[in-house]
Tab-separated table of C-alpha atoms in Angstrom:
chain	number	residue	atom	x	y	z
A	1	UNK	CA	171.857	-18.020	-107.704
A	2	UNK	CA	168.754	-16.796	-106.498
A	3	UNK	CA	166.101	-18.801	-105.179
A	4	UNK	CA	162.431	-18.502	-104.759
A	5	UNK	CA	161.086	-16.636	-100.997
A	6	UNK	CA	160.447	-19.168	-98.847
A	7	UNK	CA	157.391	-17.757	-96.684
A	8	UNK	CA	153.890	-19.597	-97.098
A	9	UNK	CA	151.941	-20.939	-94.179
A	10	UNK	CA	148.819	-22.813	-94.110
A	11	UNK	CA	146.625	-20.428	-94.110
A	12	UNK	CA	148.358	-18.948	-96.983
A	13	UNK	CA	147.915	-21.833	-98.766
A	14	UNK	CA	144.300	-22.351	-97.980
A	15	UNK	CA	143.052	-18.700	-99.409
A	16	UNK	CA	145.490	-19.434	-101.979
A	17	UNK	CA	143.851	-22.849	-102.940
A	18	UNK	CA	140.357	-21.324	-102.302
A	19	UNK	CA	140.712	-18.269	-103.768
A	20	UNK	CA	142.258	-19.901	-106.848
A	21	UNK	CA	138.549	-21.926	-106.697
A	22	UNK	CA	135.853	-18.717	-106.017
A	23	UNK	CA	135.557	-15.585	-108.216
A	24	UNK	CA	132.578	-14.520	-109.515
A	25	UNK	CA	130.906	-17.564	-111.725
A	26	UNK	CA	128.316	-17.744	-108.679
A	27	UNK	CA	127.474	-13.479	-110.111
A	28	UNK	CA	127.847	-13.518	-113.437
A	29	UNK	CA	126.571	-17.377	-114.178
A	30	UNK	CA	124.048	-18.248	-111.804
A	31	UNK	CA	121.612	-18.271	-114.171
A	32	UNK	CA	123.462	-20.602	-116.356
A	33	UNK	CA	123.922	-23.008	-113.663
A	34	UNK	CA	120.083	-22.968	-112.778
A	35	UNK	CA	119.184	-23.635	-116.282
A	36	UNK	CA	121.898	-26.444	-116.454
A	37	UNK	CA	120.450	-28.085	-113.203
A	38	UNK	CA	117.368	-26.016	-111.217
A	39	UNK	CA	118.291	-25.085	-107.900
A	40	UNK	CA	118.641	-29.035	-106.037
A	41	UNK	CA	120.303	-30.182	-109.198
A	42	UNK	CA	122.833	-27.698	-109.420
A	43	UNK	CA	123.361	-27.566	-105.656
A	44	UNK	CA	123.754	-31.333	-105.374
A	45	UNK	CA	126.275	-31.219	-108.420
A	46	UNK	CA	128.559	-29.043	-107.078
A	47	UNK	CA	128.220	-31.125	-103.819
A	48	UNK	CA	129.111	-34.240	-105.587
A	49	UNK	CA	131.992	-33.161	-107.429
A	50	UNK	CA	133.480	-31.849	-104.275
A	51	UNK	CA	132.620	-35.255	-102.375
A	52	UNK	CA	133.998	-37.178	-105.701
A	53	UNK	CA	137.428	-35.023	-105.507
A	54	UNK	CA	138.614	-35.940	-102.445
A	55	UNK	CA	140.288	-38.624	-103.673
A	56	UNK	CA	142.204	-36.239	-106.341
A	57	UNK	CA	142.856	-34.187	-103.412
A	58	UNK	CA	143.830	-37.181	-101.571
A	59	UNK	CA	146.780	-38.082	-104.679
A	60	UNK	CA	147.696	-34.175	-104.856
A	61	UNK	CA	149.018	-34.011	-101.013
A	62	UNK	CA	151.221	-37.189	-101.362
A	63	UNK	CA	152.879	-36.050	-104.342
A	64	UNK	CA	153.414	-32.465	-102.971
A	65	UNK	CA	154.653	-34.070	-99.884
A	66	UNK	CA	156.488	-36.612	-102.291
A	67	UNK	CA	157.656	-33.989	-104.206
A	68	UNK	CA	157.095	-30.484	-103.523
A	69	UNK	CA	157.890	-29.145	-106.952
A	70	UNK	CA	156.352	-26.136	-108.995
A	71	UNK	CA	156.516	-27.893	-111.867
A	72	UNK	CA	153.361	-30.115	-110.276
A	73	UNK	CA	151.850	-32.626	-113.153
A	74	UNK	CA	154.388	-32.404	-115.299
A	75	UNK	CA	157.193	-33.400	-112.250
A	76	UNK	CA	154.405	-36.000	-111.453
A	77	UNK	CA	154.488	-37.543	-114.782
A	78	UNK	CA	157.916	-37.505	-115.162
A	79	UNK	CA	158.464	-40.057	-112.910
A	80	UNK	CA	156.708	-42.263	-114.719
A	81	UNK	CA	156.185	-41.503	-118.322
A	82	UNK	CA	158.018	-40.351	-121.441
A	83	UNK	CA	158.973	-36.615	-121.405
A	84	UNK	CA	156.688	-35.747	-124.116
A	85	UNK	CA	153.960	-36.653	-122.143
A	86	UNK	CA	155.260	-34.425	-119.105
A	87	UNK	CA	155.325	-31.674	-121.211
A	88	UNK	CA	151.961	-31.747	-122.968
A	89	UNK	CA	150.245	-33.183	-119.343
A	90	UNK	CA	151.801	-29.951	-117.640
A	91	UNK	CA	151.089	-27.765	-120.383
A	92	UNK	CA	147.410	-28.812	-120.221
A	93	UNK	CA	146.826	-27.957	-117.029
A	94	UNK	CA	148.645	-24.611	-117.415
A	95	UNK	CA	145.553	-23.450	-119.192
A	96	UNK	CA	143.181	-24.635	-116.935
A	97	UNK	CA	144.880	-22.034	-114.494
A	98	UNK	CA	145.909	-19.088	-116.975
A	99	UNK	CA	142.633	-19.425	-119.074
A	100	UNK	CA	140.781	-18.185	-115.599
A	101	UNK	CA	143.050	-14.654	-115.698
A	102	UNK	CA	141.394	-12.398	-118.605
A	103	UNK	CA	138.403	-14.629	-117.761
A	104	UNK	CA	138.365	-12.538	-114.542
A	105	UNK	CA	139.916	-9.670	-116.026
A	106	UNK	CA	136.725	-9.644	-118.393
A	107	UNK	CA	134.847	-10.383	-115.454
A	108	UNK	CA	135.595	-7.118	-113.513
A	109	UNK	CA	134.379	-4.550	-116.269
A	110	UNK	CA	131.086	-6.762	-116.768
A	111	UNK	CA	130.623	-6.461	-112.707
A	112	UNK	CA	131.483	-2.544	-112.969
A	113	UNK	CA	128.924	-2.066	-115.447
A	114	UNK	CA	126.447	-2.737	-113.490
A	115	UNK	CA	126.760	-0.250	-111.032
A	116	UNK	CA	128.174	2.238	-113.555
A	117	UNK	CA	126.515	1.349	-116.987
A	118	UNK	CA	128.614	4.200	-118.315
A	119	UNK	CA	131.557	1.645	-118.835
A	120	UNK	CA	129.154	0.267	-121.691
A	121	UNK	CA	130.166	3.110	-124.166
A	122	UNK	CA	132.355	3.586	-126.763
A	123	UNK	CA	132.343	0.236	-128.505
A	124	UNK	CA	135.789	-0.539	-130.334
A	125	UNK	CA	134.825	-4.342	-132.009
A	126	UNK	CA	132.603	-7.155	-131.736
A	127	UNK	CA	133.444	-10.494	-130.956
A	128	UNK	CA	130.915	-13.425	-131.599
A	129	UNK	CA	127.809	-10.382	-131.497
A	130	UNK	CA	129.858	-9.496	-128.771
A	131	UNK	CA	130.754	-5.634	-128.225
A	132	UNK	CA	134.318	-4.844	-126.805
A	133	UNK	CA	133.906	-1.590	-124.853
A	134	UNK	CA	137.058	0.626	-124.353
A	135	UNK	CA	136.151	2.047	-120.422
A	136	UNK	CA	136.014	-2.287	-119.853
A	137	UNK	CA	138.851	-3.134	-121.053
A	138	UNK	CA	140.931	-0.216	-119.852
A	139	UNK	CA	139.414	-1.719	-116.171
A	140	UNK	CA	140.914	-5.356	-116.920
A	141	UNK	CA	144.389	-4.015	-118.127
A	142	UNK	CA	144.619	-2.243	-114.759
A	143	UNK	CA	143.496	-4.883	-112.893
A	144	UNK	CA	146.186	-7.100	-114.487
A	145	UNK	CA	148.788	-4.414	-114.194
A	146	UNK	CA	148.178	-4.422	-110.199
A	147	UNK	CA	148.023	-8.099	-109.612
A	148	UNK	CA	151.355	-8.304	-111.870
A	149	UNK	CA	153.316	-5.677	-109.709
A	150	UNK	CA	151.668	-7.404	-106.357
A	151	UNK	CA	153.327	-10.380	-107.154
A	152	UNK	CA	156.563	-9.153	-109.153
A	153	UNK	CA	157.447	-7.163	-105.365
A	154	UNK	CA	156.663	-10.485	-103.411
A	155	UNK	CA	154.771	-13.966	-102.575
A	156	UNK	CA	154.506	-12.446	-98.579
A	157	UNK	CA	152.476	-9.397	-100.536
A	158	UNK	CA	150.127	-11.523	-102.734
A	159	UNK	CA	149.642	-13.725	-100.228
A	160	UNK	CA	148.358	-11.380	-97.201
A	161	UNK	CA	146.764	-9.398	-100.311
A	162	UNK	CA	145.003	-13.235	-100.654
A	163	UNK	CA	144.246	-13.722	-97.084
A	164	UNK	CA	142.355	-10.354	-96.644
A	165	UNK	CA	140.217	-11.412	-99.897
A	166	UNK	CA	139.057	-14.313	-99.260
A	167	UNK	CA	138.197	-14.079	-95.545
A	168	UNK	CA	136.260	-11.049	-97.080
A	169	UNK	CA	134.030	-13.303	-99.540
A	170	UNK	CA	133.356	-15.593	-96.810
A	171	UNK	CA	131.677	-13.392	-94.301
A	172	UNK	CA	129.503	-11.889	-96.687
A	173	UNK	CA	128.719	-15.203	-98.455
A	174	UNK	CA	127.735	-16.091	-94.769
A	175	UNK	CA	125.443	-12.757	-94.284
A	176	UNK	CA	124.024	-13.456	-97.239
A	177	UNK	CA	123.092	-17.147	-96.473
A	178	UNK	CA	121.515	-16.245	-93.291
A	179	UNK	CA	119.637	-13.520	-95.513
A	180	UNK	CA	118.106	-16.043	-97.649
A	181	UNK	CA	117.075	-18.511	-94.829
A	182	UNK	CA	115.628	-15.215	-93.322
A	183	UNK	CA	113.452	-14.041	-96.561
A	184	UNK	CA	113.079	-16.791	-98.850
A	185	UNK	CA	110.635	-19.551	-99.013
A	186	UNK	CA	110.832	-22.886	-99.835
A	187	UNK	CA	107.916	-22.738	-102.944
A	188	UNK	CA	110.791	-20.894	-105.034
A	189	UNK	CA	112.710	-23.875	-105.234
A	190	UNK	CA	109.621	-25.394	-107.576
A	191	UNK	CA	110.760	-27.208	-109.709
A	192	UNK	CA	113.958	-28.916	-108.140
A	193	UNK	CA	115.339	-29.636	-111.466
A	194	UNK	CA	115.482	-28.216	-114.416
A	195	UNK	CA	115.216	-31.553	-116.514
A	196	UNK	CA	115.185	-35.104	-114.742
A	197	UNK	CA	117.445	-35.342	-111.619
A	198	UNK	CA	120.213	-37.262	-113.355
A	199	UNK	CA	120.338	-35.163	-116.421
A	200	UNK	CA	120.182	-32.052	-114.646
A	201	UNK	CA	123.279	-32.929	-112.163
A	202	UNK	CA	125.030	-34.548	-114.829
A	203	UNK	CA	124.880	-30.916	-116.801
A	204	UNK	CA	126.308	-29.313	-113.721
A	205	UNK	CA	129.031	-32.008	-113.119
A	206	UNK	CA	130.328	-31.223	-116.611
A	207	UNK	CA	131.051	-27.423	-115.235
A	208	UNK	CA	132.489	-28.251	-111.671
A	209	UNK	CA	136.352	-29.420	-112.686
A	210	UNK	CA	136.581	-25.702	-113.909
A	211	UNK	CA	134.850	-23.732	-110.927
A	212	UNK	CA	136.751	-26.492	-108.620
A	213	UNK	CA	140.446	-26.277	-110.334
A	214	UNK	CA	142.484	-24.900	-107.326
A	215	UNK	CA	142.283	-27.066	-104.099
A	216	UNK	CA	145.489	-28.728	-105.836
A	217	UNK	CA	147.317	-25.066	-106.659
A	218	UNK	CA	149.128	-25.864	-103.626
A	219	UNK	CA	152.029	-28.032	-105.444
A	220	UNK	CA	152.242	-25.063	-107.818
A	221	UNK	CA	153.510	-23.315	-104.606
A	222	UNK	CA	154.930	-25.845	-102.754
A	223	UNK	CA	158.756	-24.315	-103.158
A	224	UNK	CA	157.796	-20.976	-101.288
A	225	UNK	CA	156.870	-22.896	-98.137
A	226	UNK	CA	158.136	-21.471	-94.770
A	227	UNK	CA	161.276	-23.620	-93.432
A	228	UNK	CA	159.086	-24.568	-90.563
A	229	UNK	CA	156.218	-25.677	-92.644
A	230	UNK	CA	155.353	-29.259	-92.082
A	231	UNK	CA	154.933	-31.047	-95.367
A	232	UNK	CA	151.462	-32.682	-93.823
A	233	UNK	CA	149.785	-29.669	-93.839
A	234	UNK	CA	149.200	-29.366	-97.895
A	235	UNK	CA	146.931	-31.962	-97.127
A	236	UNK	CA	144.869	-30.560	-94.486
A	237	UNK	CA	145.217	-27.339	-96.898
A	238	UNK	CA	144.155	-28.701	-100.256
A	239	UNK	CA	141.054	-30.736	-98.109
A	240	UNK	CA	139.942	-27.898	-96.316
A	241	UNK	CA	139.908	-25.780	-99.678
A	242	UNK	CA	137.735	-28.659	-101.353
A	243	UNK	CA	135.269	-28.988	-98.807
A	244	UNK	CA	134.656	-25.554	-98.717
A	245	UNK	CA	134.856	-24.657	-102.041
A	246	UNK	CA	132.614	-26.850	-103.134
A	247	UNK	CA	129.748	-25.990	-100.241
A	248	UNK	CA	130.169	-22.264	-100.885
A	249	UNK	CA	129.135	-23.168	-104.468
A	250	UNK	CA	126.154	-25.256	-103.261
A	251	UNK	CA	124.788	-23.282	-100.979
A	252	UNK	CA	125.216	-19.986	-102.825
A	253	UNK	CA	123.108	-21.738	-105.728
A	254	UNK	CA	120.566	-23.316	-102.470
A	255	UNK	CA	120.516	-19.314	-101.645
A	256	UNK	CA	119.408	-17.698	-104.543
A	257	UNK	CA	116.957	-20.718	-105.363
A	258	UNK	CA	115.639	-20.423	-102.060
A	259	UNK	CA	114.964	-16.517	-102.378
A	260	UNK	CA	113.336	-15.941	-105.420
A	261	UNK	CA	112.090	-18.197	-108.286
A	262	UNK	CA	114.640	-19.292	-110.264
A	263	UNK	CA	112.978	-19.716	-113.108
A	264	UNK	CA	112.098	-15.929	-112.997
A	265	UNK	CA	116.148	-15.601	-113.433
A	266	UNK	CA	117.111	-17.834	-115.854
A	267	UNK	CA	118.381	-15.623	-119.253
A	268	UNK	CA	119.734	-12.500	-116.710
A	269	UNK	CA	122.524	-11.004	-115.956
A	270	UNK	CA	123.561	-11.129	-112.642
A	271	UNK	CA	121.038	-13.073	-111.180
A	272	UNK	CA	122.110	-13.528	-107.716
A	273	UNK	CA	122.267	-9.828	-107.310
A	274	UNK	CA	118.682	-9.740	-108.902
A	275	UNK	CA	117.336	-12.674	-106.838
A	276	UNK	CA	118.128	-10.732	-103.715
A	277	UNK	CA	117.077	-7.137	-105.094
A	278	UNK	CA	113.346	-8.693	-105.942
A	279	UNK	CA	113.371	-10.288	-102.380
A	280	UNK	CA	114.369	-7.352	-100.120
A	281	UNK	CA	113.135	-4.433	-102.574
A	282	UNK	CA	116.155	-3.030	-101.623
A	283	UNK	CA	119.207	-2.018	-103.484
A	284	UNK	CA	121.529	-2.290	-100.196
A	285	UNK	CA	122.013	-6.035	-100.856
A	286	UNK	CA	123.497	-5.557	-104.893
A	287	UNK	CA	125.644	-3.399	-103.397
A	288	UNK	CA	126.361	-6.000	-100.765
A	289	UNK	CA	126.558	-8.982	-102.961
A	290	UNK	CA	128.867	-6.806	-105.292
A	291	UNK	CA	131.248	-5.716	-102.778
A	292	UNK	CA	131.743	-9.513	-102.240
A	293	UNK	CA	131.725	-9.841	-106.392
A	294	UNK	CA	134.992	-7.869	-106.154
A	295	UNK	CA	137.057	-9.435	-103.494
A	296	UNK	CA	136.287	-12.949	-105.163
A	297	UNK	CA	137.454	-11.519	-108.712
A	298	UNK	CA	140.423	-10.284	-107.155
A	299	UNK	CA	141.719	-13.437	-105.002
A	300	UNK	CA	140.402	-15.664	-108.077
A	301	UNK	CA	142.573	-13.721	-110.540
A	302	UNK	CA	145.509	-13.558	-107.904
A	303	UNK	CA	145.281	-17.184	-107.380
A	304	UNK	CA	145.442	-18.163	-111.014
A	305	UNK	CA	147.989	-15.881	-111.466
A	306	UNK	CA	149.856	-17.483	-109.100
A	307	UNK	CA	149.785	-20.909	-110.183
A	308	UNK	CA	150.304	-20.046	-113.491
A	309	UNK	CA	153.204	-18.117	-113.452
A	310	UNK	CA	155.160	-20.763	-111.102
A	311	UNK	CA	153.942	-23.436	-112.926
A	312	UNK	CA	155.069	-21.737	-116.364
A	313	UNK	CA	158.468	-20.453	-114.493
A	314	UNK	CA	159.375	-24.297	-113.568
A	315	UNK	CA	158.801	-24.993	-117.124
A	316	UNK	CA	161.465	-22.457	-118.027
A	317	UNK	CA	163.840	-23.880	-115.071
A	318	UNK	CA	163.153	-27.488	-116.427
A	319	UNK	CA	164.496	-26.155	-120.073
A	320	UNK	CA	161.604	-27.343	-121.345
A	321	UNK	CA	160.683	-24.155	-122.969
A	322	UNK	CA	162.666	-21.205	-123.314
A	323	UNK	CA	164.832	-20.825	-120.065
A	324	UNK	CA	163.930	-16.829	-119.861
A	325	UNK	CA	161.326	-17.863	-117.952
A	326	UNK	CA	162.986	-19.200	-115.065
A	327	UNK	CA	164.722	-16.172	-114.226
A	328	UNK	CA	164.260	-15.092	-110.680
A	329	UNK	CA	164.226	-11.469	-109.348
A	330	UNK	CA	167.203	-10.933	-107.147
A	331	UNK	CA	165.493	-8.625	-104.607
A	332	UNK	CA	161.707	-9.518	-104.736
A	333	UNK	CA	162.599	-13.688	-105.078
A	334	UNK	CA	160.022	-13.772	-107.422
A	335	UNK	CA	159.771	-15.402	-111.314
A	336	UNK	CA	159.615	-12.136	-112.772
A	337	UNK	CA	159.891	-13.019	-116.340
A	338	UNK	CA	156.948	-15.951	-115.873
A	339	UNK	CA	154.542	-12.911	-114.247
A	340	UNK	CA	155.514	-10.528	-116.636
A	341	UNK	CA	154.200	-13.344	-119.209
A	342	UNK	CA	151.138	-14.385	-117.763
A	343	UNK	CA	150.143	-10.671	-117.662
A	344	UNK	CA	151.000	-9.957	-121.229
A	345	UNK	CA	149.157	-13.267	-122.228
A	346	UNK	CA	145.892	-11.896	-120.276
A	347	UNK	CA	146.243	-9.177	-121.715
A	348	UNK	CA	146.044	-10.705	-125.160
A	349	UNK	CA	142.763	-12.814	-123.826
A	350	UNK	CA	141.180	-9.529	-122.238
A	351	UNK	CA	140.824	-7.962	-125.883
A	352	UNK	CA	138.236	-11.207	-126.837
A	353	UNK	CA	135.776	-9.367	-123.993
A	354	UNK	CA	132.521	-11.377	-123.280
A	355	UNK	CA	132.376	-14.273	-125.430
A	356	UNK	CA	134.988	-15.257	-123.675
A	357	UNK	CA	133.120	-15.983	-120.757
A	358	UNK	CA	130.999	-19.370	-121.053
A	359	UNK	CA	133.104	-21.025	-123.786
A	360	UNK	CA	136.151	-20.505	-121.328
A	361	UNK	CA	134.601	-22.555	-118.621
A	362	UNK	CA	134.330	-25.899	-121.302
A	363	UNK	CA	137.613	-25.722	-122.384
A	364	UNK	CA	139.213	-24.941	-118.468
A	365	UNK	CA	136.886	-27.915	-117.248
A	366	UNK	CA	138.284	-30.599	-120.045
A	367	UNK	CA	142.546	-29.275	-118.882
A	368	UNK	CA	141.670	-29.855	-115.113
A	369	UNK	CA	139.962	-32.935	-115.858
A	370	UNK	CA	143.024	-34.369	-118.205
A	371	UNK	CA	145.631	-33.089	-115.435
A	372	UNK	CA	143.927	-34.470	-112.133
A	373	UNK	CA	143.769	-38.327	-114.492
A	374	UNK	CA	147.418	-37.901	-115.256
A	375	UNK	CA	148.582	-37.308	-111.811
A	376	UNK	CA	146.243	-40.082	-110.574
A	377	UNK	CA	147.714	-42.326	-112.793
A	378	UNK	CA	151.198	-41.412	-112.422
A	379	UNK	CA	150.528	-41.654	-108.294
A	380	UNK	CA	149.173	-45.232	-108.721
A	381	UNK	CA	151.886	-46.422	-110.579
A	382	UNK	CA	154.390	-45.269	-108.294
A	383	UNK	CA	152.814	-45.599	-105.051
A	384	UNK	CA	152.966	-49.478	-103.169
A	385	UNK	CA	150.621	-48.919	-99.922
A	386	UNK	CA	147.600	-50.771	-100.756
A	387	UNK	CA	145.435	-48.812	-98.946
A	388	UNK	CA	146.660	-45.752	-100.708
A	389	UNK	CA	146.279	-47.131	-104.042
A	390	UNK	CA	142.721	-47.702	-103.761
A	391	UNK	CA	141.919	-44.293	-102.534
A	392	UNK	CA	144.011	-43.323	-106.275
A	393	UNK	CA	142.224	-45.332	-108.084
A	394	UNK	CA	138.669	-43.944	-107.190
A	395	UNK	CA	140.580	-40.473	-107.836
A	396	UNK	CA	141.300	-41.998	-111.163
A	397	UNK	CA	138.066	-43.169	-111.889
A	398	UNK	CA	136.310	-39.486	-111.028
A	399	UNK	CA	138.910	-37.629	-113.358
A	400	UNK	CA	138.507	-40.173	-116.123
A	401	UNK	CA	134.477	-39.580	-115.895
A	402	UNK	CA	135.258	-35.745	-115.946
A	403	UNK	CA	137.103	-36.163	-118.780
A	404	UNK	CA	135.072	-38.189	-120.639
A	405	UNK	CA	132.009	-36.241	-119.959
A	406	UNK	CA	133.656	-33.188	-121.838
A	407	UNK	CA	135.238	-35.066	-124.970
A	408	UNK	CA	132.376	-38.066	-126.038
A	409	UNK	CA	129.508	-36.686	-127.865
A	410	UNK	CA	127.249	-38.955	-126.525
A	411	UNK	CA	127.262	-36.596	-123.048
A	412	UNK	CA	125.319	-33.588	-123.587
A	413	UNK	CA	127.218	-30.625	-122.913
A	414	UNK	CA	130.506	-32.036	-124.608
A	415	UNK	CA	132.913	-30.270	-126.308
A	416	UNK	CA	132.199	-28.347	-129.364
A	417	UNK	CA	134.315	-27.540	-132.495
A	418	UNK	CA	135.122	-23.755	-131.102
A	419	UNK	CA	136.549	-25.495	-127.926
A	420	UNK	CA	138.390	-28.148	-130.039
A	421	UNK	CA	140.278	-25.438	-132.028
A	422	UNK	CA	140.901	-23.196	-128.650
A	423	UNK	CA	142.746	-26.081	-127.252
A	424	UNK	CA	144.924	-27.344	-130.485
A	425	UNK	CA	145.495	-23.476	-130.410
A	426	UNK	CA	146.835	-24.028	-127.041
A	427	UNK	CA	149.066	-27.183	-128.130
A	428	UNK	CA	150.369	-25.405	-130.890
A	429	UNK	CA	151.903	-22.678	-129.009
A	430	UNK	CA	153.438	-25.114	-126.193
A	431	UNK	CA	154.844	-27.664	-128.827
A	432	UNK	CA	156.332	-24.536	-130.902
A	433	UNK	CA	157.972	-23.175	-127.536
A	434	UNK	CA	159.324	-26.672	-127.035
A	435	UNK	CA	160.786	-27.472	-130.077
A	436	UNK	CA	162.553	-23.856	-129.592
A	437	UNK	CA	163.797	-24.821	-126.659
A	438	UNK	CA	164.813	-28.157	-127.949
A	439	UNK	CA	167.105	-25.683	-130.833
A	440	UNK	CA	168.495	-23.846	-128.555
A	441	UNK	CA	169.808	-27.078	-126.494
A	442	UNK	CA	171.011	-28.533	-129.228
A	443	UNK	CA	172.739	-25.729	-130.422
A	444	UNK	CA	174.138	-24.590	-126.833
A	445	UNK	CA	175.681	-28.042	-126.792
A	446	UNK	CA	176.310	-29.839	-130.791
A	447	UNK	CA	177.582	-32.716	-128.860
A	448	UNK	CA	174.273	-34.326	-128.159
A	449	UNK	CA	173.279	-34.365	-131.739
A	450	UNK	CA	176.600	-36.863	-131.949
């Protein structure tokens, strides 16, 4: 039988984990996040959240080392709950990583627009006022089509493909840092917040599970380790990814405050790129800052895809859907059926275009949220070092705020009806695949129903 490649190091998992975190939200959203928080409140929430998941991070390198299994939450729950609950915990945090791929695939024709507004022609549909443009979408069906052949011939591939991307985003992110510091002055950053300080980090807080979801993609992973990989090392991995992902975030939104007036931005379109533009009067940084646009939509997307289809190929292997997707190529070592899925599925989410953008991050923020609780939980319960379990429990306390902060009404920024019926969308399909799966069990073996 074959059996996935065994050939991840830690550096593979780290551009993995971080390029699973960074695409191009700081690009196309910027101005979102400045009107959620101003420039200190939005910096300072993205600093928080990755300060507040380090205990999350903490819970996801004992269970990897506990249990280095694809399958991830829903292994984690298993241990400890009912299977139902596996399956729907799992599930959940499937979308949080497949909901990011035609969000980047949508991503990548928005970027390319801007340098060649050509691609805004020949409108097929609208969705929500939203035009669909044919020359876009080709652009995220080939982009898709790539990733899905990168990682059909190989993990080695994806993950040098991974390694070459995201050391790429962080040297320009660094340039362009030093850029700021260099041009900008501190009366841009007036006002600090958009709203009080409380409000206005609160509004970004709400966003961060989604822009953060990665640092635990590791576990997704875990089975493709090399032999000699020492199981301590997702730790130092997953950590590293946090802490970094979360300060590129923070200092990226620190940057673009600190070069231009943000208020000037808020309501545009790639406001980072124009922030910089109005500073330099120069077009040499867009083309900069969109160079690095690119490699983060490609190791985002590659990422995501990554997690996804393992974590949607263990559900296969675990029966608990349709088997198919377990299958494993022969050659490559690779879940071909799961990454031929996750492509078709993006696909399918490409052809909603741009208004799938901002609702997208609400609905991936609330799965993250939900999985990062149940794995806490699941962790406490079966864990007996004190010391660890207190560390858990503060991990359990920031997911359960996360969560909460998307569902109750009483937070601003909650959920709204469009995101409720996205996710019972979501539901629906996993509990029809599993009661399929459940058939075809019961008829491969009639003895069980006896």
């Amino acid at each position: 039988m074959a059996t996935l490649a065994r050939k991840l190091r830690i550096t593979d998992y780290f551009t993995l984990a971080f390029g699973t975190m960074v695409g191009v939200g700081w690009l196309v959203l910027m101005d979102d996040w400045l009107g959620r928080g101003g420039p200190l409140g939005a910096a300072l929430g993205f600093a928080l959240g990755g300060l507040l998941l380090l205990p999350v991070g903490y819970v996801y390198g004992k269970w990897i080392e506990r249990l280095p299994d694809a399958a991830s939450e829903a292994a984690y729950t298993a241990q400890v709950f009912p299977p139902i609950v596996s399956f729907f915990t799992g599930w959940v945090m499937l979308l949080a990583y497949f909901i990011v791929c035609p969000w980047e695939a949508v991503a990548i024709g928005k970027v390319a627009a801007y340098i060649f507004p050509s691609l805004n022609s020949f409108a097929l549909y609208s969705v929500a006022g939203q035009p669909v443009f044919l020359p876009r979408l080709l652009l995220g069906i080939v982009m898709t089509v790539f990733l899905a052949v990168l990682n059909y011939r190989g993990i080695r591939l994806s993950a040098t493909f991974q390694n070459w991307t995201a050391s790429t985003v962080i040297v320009i992110f660094l340039l362009l840092v030093v850029i700021s510091i260099w041009r900008g002055s501190p009366v841009n950053f007036q006002p600090l917040f958009r709203t009080t300080p409380l409000v206005s980090i609160v509004l970004t807080l709400q966003i961060v599970p989604y822009f953060l979801t990665g640092f635990e993609s590791a576990g997704k992973s875990a089975e493709e380790a090399n032999p000699e990989f020492k199981r301590a090392g997702y730790m130092r991995a997953i950590a590293l990814a946090l802490i970094v992902g979360a300060g590129f975030y923070a200092l990226t939104v620190l940057a673009v405050g600190y070069i231009a007036p943000w208020q000037s931005l808020l309501g545009k379109r790639f406001a980072t790129a124009i922030a910089f533009e109005q500073a330099l009067g120069a077009r040499w940084p867009v083309r900069l800052i969109l160079v690095m646009a690119f490699f983060g939509l490609f190791q985002c997307f590659n990422g995501n895809f990554v997690a996804s289809s393992r974590l949607l190929f263990a559900y296969g292997r675990r029966q608990t859907i349709p088997p198919v997707f377990a299958r494993i190529h022969e050659k490559f070592q690779t879940p071909s059926h799961a990454i031929f899925a996750i492509a078709a599925a993006t696909i399918v989410g490409l052809l909603l275009g741009d208004a799938l953008l901002v609702s997208v991050t609400e609905v991936g923020s609330m799965a993250s949220a939900f999985g990062w609780l149940a794995a806490c939980v699941s962790f406490f319960l079966v864990e007996r070092d004190a010391r660890a379990r207190v560390i858990t429990a503060l991990g359990i306390l920031v997911a359960a705020l996360l969560l909460i902060m998307k569902l109750l009404p009483a937070f601003p920024g909650h959920f709204t009806q469009a995101e409720w019926i996205a996710l019972a969308i979501w539901l629906a399909v996993g509990g029809g695949l599993h009661l399929r799966s459940l058939s075809q069990r019961t008829l491969a073996n009639p003895a069980t129903q006896q």
